[in-house]
Coordinates of C-alpha atoms and ligand atoms in Angstrom, one line a residue:
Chain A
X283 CA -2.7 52.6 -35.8
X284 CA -0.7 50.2 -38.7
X285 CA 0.2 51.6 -41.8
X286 CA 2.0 50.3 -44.8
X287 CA 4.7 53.7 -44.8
X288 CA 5.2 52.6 -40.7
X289 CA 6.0 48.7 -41.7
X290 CA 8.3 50.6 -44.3
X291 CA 9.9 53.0 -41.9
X292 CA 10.2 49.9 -39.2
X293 CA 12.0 47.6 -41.5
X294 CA 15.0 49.8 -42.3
X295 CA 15.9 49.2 -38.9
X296 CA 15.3 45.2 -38.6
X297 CA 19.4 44.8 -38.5
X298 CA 18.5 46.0 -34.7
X299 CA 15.5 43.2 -34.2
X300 CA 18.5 40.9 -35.8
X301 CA 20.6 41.7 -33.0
X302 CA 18.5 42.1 -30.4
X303 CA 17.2 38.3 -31.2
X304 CA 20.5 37.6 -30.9
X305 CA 20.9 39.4 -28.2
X306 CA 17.9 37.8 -26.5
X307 CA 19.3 34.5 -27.0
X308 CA 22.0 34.5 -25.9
X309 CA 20.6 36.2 -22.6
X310 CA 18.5 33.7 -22.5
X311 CA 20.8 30.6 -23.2
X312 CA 23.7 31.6 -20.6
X313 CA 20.8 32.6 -18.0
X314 CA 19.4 28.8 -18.0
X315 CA 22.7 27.4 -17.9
X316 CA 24.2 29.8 -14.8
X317 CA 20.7 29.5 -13.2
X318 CA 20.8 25.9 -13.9
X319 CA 24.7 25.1 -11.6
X320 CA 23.0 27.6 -8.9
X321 CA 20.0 26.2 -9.0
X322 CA 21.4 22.5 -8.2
X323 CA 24.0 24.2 -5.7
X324 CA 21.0 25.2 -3.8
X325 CA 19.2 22.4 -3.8
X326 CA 22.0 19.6 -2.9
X327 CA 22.2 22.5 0.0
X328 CA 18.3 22.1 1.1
X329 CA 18.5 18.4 0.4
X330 CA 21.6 18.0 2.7
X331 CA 21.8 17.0 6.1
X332 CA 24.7 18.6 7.6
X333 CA 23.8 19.3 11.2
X334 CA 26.9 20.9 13.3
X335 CA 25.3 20.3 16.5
X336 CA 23.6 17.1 16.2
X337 CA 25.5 15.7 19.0
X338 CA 23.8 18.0 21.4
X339 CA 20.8 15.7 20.4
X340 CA 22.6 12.3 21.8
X341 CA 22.5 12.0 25.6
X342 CA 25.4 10.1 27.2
X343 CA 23.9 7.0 27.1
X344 CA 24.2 7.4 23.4
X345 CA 20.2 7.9 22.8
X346 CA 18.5 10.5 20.7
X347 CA 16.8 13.1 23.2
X348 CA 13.3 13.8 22.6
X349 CA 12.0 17.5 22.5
X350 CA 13.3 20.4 24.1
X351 CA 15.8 23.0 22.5
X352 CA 18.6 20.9 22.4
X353 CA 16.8 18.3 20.3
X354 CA 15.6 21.3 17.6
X355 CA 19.8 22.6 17.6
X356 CA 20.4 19.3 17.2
X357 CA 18.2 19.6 14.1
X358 CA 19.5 22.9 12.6
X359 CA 21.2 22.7 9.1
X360 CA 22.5 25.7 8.4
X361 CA 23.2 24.9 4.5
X362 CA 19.2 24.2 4.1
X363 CA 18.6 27.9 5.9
X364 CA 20.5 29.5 3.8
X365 CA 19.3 28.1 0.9
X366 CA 16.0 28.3 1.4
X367 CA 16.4 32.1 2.8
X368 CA 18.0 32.6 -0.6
X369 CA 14.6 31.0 -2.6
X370 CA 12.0 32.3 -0.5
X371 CA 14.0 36.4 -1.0
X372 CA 14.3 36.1 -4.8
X373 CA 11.0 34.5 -5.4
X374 CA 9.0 37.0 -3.3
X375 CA 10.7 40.3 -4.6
X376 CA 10.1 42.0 -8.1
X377 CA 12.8 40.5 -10.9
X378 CA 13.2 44.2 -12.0
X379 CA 13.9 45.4 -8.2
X380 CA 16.7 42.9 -8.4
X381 CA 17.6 43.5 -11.8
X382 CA 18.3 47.4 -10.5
X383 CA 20.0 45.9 -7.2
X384 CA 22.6 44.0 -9.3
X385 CA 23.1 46.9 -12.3
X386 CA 23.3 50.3 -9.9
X387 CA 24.1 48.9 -6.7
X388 CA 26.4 45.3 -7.2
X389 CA 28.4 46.2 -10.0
X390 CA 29.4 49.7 -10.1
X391 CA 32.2 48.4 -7.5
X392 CA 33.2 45.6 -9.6
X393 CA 35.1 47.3 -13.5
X394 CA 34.3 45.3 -16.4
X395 CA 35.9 45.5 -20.0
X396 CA 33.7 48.2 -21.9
X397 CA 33.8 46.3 -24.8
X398 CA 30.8 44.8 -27.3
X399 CA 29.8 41.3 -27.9
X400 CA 29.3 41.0 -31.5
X401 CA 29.7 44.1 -31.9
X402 CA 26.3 45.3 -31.0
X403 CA 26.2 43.9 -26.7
X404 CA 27.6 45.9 -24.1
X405 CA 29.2 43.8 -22.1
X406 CA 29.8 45.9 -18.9
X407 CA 25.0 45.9 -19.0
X408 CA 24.9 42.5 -21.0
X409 CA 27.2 40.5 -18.1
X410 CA 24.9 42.6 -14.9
X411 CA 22.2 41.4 -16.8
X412 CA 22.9 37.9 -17.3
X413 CA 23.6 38.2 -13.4
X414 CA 20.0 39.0 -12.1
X415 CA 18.3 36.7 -14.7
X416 CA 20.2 33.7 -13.6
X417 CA 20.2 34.7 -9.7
X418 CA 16.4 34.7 -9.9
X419 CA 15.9 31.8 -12.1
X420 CA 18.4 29.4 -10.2
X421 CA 15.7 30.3 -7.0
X422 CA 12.5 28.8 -9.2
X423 CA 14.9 26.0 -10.5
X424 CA 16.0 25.0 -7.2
X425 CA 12.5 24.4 -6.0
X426 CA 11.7 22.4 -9.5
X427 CA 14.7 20.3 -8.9
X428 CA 13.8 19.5 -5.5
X429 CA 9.9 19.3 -6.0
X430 CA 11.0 16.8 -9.1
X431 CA 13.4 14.4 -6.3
X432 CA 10.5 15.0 -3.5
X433 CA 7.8 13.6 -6.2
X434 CA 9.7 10.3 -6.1
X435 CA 7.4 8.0 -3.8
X436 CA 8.9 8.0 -0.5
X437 CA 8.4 3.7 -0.9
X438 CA 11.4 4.4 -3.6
X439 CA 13.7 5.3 -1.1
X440 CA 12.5 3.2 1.9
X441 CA 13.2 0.0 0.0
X442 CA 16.6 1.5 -1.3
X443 CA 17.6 1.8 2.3
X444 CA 15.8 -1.6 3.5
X445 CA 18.4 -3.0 1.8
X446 CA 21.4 -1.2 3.5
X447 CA 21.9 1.2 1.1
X448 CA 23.3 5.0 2.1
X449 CA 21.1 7.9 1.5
X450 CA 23.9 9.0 -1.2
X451 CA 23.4 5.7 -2.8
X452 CA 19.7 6.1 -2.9
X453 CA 20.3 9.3 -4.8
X454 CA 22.3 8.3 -7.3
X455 CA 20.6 5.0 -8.4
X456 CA 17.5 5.4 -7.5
X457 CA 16.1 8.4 -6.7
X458 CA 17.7 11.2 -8.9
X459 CA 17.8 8.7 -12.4
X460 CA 13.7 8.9 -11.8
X461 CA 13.4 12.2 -10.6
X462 CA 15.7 13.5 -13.7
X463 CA 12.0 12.7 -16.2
X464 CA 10.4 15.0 -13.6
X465 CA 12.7 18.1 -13.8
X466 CA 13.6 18.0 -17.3
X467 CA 10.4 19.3 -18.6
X468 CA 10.1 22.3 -16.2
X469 CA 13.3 23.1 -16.6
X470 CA 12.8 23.6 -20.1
X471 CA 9.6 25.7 -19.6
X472 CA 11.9 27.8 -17.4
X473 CA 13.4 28.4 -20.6
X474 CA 10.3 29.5 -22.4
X475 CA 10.1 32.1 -19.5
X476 CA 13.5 33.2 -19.1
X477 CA 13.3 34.3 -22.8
X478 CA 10.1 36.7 -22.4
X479 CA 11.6 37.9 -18.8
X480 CA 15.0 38.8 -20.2
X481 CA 13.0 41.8 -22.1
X482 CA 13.4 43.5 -18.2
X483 CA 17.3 43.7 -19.6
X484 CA 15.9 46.4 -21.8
X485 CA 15.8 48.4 -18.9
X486 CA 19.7 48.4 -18.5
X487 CA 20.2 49.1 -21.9
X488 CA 21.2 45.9 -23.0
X489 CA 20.4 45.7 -26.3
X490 CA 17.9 43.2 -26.7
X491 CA 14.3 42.8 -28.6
X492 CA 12.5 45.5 -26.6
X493 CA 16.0 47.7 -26.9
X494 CA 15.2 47.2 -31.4
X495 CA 11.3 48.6 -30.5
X496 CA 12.8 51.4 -28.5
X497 CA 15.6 52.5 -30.9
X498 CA 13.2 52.7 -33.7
X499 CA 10.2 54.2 -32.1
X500 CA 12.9 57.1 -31.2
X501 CA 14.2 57.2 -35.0
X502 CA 10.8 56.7 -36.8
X503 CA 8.3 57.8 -34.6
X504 CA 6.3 54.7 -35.0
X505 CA 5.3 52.3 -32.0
X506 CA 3.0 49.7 -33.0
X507 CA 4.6 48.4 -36.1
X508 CA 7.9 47.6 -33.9
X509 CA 6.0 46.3 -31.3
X510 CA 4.2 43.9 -33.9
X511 CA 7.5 42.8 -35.2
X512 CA 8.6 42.1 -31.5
X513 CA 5.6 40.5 -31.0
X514 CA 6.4 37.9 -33.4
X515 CA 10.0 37.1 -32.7
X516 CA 8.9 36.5 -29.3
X517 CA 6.2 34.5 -30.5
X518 CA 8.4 32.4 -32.9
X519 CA 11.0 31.7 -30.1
X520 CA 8.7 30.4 -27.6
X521 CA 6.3 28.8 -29.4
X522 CA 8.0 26.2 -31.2
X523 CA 10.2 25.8 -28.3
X524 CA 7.1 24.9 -25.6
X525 CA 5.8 22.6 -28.8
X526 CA 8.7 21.1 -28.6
X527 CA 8.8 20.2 -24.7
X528 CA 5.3 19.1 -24.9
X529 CA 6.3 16.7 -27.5
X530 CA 9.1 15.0 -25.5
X531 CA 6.8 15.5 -22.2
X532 CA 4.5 13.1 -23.7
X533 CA 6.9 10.8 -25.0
X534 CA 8.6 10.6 -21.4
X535 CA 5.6 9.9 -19.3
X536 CA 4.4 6.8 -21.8
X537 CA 7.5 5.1 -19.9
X538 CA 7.7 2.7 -17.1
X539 CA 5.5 2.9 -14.1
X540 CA 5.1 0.9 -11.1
Chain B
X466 CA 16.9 -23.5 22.6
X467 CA 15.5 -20.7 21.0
X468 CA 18.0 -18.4 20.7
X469 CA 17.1 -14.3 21.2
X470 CA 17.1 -12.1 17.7
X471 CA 15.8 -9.1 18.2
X472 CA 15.0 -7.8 21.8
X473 CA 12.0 -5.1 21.5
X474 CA 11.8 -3.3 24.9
X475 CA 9.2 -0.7 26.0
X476 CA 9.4 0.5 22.1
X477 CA 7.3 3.8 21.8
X478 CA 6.3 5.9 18.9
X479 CA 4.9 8.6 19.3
X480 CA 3.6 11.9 16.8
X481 CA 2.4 15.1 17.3
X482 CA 4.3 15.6 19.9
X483 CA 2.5 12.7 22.0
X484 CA -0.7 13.2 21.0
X485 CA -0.9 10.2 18.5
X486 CA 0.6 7.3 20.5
X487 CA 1.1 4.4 17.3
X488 CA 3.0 2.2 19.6
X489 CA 3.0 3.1 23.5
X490 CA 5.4 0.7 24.9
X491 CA 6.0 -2.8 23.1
X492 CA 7.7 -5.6 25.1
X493 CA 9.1 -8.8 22.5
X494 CA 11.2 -11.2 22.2
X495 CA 11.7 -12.4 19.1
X496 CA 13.9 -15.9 18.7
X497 CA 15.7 -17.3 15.4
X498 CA 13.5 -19.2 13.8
X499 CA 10.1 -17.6 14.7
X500 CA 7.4 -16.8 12.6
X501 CA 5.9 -14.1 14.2
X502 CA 2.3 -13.0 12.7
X503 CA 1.0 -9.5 13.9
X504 CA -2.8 -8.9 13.1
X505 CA -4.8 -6.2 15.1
X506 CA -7.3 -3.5 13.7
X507 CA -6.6 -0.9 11.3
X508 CA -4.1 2.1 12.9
X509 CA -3.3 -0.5 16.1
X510 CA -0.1 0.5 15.1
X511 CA 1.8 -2.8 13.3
X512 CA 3.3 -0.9 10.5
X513 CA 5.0 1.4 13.1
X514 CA 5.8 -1.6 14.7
X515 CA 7.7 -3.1 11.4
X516 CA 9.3 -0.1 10.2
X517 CA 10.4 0.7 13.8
X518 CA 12.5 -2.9 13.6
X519 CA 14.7 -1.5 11.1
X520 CA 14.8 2.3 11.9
X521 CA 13.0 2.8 8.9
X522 CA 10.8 5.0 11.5
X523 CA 12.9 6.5 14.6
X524 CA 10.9 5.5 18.3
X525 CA 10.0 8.0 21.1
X526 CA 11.8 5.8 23.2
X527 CA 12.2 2.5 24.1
X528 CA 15.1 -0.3 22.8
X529 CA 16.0 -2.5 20.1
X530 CA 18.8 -5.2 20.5
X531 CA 19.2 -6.8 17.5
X532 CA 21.7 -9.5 17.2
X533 CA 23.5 -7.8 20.4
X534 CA 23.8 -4.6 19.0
X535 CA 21.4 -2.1 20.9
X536 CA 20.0 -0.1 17.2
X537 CA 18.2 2.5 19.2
X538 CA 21.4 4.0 20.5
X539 CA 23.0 6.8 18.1
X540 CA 26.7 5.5 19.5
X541 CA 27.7 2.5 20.2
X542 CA 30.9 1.2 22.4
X543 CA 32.9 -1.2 19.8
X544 CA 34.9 -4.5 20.2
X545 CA 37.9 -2.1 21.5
X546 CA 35.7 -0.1 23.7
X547 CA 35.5 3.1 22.4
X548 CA 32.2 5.0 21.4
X549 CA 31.4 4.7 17.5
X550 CA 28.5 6.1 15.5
X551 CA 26.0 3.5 14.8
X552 CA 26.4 2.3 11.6
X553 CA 22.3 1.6 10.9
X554 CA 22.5 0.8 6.9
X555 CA 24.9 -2.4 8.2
X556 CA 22.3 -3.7 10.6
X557 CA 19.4 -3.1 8.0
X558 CA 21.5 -5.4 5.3
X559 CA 20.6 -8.1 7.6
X560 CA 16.7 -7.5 7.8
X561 CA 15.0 -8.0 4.3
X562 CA 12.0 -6.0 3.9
X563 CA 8.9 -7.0 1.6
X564 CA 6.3 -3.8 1.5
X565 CA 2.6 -4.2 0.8
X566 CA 3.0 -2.0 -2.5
X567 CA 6.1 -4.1 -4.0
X568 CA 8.0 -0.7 -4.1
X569 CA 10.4 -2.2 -6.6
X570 CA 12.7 0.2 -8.7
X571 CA 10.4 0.8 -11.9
X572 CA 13.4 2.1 -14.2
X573 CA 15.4 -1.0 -13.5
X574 CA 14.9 -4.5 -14.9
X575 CA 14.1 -7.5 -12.6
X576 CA 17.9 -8.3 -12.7
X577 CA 18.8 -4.7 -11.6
X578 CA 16.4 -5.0 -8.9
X579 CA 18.1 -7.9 -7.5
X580 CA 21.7 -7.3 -7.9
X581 CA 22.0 -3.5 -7.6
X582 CA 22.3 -3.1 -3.5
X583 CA 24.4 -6.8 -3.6
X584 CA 26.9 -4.8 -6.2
X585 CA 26.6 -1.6 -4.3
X586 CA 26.5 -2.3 -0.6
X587 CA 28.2 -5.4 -0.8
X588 CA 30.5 -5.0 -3.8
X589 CA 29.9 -8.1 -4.5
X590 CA 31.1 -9.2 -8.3
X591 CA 28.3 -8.4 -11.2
X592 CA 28.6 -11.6 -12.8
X593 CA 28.2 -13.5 -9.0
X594 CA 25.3 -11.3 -7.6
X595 CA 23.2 -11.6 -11.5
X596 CA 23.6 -15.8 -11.2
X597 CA 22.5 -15.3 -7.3
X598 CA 20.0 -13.9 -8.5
X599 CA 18.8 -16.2 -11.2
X600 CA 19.1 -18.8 -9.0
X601 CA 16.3 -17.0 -6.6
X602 CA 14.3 -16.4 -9.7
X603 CA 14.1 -19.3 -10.7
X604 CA 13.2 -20.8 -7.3
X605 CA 10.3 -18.8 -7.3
X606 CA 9.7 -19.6 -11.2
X607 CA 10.3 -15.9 -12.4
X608 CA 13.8 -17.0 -14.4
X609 CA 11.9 -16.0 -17.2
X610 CA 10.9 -12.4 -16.7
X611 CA 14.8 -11.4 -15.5
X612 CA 15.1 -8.9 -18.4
X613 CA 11.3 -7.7 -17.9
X614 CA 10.7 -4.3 -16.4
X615 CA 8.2 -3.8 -12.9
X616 CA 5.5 -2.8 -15.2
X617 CA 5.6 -5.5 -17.4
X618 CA 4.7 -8.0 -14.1
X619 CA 1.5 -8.9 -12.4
X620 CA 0.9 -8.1 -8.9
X621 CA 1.7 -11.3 -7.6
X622 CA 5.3 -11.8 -9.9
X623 CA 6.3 -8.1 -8.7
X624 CA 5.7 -9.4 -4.7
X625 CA 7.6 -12.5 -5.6
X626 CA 10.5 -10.3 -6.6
X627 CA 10.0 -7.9 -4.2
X628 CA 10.9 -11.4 -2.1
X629 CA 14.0 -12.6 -3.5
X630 CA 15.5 -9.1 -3.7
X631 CA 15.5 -9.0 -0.1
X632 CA 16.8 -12.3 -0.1
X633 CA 19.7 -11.5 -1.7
X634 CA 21.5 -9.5 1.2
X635 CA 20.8 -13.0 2.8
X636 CA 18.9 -11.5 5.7
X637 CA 18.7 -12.9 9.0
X638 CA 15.0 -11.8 9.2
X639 CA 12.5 -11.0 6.9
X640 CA 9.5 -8.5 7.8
X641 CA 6.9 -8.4 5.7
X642 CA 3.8 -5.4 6.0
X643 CA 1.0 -7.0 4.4
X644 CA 2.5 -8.2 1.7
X645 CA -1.1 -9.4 -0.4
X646 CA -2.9 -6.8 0.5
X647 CA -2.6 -5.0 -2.7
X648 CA -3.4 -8.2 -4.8
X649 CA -5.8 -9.5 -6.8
X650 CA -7.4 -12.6 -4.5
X651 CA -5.9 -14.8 -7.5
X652 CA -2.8 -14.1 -6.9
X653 CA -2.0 -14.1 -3.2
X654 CA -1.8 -17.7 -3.4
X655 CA 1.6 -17.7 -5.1
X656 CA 3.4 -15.1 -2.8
X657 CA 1.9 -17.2 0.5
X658 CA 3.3 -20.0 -0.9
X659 CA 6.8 -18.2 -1.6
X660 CA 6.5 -17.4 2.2
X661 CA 5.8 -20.5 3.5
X662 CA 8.5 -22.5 2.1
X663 CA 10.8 -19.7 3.6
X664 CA 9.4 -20.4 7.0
X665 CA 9.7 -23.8 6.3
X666 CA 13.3 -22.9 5.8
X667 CA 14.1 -21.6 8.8
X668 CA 13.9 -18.2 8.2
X669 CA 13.0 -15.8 10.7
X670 CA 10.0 -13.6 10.1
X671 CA 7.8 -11.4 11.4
X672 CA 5.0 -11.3 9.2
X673 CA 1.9 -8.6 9.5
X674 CA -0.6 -9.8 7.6
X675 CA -4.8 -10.2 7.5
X676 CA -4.6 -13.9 6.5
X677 CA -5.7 -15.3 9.1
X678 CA -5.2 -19.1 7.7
X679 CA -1.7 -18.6 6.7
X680 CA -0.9 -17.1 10.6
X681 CA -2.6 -20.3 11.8
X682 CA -1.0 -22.7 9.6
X683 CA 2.3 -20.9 9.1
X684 CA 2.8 -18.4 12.7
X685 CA 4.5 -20.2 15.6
X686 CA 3.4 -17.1 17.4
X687 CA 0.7 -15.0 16.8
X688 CA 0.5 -10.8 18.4
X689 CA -2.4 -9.1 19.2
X690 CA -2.1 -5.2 18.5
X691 CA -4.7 -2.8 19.6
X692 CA -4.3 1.4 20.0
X693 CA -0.2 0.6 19.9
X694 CA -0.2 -1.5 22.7
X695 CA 0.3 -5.4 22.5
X696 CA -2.8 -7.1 24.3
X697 CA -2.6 -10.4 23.5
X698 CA -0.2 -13.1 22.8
X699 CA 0.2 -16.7 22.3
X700 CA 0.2 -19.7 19.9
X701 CA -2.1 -20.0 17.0
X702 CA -4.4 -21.9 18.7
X703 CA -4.6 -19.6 22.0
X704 CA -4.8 -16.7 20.1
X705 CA -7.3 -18.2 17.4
X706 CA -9.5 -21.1 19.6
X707 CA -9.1 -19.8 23.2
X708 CA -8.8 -15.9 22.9
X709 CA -8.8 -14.2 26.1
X710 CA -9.0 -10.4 25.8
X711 CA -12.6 -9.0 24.5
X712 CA -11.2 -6.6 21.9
X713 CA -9.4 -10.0 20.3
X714 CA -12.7 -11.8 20.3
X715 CA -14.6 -8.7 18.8
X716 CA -11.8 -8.1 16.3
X717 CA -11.9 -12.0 15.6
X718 CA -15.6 -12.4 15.0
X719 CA -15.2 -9.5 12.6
X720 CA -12.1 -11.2 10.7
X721 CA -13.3 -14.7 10.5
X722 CA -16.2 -15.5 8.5
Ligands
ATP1797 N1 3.7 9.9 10.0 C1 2.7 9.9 10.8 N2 2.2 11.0 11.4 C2 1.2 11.0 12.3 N3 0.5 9.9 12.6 C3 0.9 8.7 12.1 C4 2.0 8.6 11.2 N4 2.2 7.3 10.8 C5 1.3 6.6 11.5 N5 0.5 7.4 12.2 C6 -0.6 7.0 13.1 O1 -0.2 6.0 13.9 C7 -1.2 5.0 14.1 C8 -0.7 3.6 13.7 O2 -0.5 3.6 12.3 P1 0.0 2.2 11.6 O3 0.2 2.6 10.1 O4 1.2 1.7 12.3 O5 -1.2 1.3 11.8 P2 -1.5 -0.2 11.1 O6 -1.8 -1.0 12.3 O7 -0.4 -0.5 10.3 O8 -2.8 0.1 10.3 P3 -3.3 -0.6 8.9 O9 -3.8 -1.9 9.2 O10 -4.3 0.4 8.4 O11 -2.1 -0.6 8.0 C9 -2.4 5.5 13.3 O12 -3.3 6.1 14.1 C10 -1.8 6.4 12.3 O13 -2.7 7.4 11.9
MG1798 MG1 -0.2 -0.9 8.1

């Protein structure tokens, strides 16, 4: 299976596992940070309460109608429907499904430079790429942004507004600056994710980690020796990384409590 | 000479689309002044009751005048006649409410507690609402612990707090929902006392509670809650020497030693 003349034959070609760990992170790095602003996009829009009918709710006396499809119109947010239609279709379909949607089907329409980053990353696969991996994660960091605010005990927010303060109010200074030690450390295990996942991008040819264990199986005939070295890059990047979190995770929850 | 506060008329909650009725029509009148104890059996429906006052829960039905505004309504016809959206977060800055679990902000200190919704909803200066509040601390002998996180209190110092921060929006009544339930016996002592001397005060309260000596010693008016319906009444001593309806006796011989 290993041999000493296939780690030989692999290593002429680590200048490819150097790129594609570059490659990789950077992949990584812009996906969290794009899935990251559509992420809290969607979830101020399922947290929102903007209801265009809710004065079909009100009868003329000025008194909230009970029941009835008036009262459930009344109720309808649209920016929460489409939000959470947006979640519930990206979390339930395969990433690679969407990965192909975006590459064949999105972007053929839309020209990009042909040009490489680094002079290794093709930006018209690197930029579709980027694309599908933050699309999908900003659906699983919506619902840890709004699981984190939701965790906050609802007698937070009751005695905010107890005392006359507005919903937004509540938000700002009380619910979201104790919600923030909730998100932060699945958010960064999103991370951990996001960098084995963006290995699907090897699929589109951009030239990432697997792309390195595909290029040199094809010139040296070897497969497990590559695969071994990809092994371990993975390995180093997430490994540390989730130490890391843990670390701070511990740290954060030794803070106050009620 | 007892002036009306808050009008409570045919108040109804109801869930699961009527199938749990927590309050099924609740008739009161509560003056300035009162001090209004609520005791009844477990699920008779008094927290409903409480957090109904201030919209914290939204009735089935039914009305709320409070200080001549009607609360229930979603519009309301202003001084110059014209139909308005009900402002609800300006009526609640006038009812101060204490919760049986202190719910006080735990990544703020005692200071920030207080003065936060005085800064923010009243935009009141810092350096005004922060000697406000020392002045409340100190009434209540907590002057000390004004730099101390939530966590750093006991039970009874967080309810004490949990006091004077609603006292800050100088409400014109104070609802309290069992506010030493959650403490240790040693310690109800010093909220009780905190809440007598604000009766004695004047203020208005409506206080549920299962201590049955402070609603006879404290209570001008003591409610009888059973299955969200109010069945009985009256003044301390009616309600506690000369109870009328069985369900008060039975829940009375259970409550008292
Ligand atoms: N959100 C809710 N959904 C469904 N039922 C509810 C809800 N809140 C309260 N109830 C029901 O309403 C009834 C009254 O509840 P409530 O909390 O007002 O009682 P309580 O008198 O305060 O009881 P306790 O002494 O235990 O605090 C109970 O039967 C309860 O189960
Ligand atoms: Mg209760």
């Amino acid at each position: 299976m290993f041999s000493a003349q296939g780690f030989q034959a692999t290593w002429k070609y680590i200048d490819l596992f150097k790129q594609g760990l570059l490659c990789t992170v950077l992949l990584s790095a812009l996906t969290v940070f794009f899935g990251f602003i559509l992420a809290l996009f969607l979830a101020i829009m399922r947290l929102s309460d903007v209801r265009p009918f809710r004065a079909l709710g009100i009868d003329e006396n000025g008194h909230a109608i009970d029941g009835g499809f008036k009262a459930a119109l009344a109720k309808f947010n649209p920016l929460d429907f489409i939000a959470t239609v947006y979640v519930e279709v990206f979390r339930a379909t395969p990433m690679l499904v969407q990965l192909f949607i975006i590459y064949y089907v999105v972007f053929p329409g839309i020209p990009l430079p042909k040009f490489k980053i680094f002079g290794s990353i093709p930006f018209d696969r690197f930029i579709p790429g980027v694309v599908a991996l933050a699309m999908n994660s900003g659906a699983y960091l919506c619902e840890i942004i709004r699981a984190g605010i939701q965790s906050i005990d609802g007698g937070q927010r009751e005695a905010a507004r107890s005392l006359g303060m507005t919903g937004t109010q509540t938000m700002r200074h009380i619910i979201l600056p104790q919600a923030i030690k909730n998100i932060l450390p699945p958010i960064a295990n999103e991370f951990v994710t996001i960098i084995k996942e963006s290995s699907i991008c090897y699929t589109i040819g951009v030239q990432e980690i697997m792309y390195a264990v595909a290029a040199t199986k094809g010139a040296t005939y070897r497969i497990a020796e590559p695969l071994i070295i990809a092994t371990l890059i993975y390995f180093c990047l997430t490994f540390p990384t989730s130490k890391i979190i843990a670390y701070f995770e511990r740290k954060m929850s030794k803070g106050d409590k009620r | 000479m007892s002036e009306s506060l808050i009008k409570v008329t045919d108040l109804k909650k109801h869930y699961n689309k009527g199938k749990i009725k927590a309050l099924d029509g609740i008739s009161v009148d509560i003056n300035r002044g009162d001090v209004m104890v609520i005791i009844g059996p477990s699920g008779s429906g008094k927290s409903t009751f409480l957090r109904s006052l201030n919209l914290m829960e939204q009735p089935t039905s039914g009305q709320i005048i409070f200080d001549g505004v009607d609360i229930t309504a979603k519009k309301i016809r202003n001084e110059a006649g014209k139909m308005v959206t009900l402002d609800i977060d300006k009526h609640r800055q006038k009812m101060g409410m204490v919760f049986q679990h202190f719910n006080l902000f735990p990544h703020m200190t005692i200071l920030q507690n207080m003065t936060l919704a005085p800064i923010q909803v009243k935009h009141m200066d810092k350096a005004v609402a922060e000697e406000k509040a020392m002045k409340l601390l100190d009434r209540v002998g907590l002057a000390d612990r004004a730099a101390a996180y939530p966590i750093q209190l006991s039970g009874g110092q967080k309810q004490r707090v949990a006091i004077v921060r609603a006292l800050m929006m100088e409400p014109e009544v104070m609802l309290f929902d069992e506010p030493t339930s959650a403490l240790d016996p040693e310690m109800v002592g010093e909220v009780l006392d905190v809440m007598r001397e604000l009766a004695n005060e004047g203020m208005t309260m409506v206080v549920v509670t299962h201590e049955m000596g402070f609603a006879k010693e404290v209570g001008n008016r003591v409610l009888f809650m059973a299955d969200g319906l109010l069945v009985e009444e009256g003044t301390p001593d009616d309600i506690f020497n000369h109870p009328q309806n069985a369900r008060l006796k039975e829940f009375l011989s259970k409550v008292l030693i």
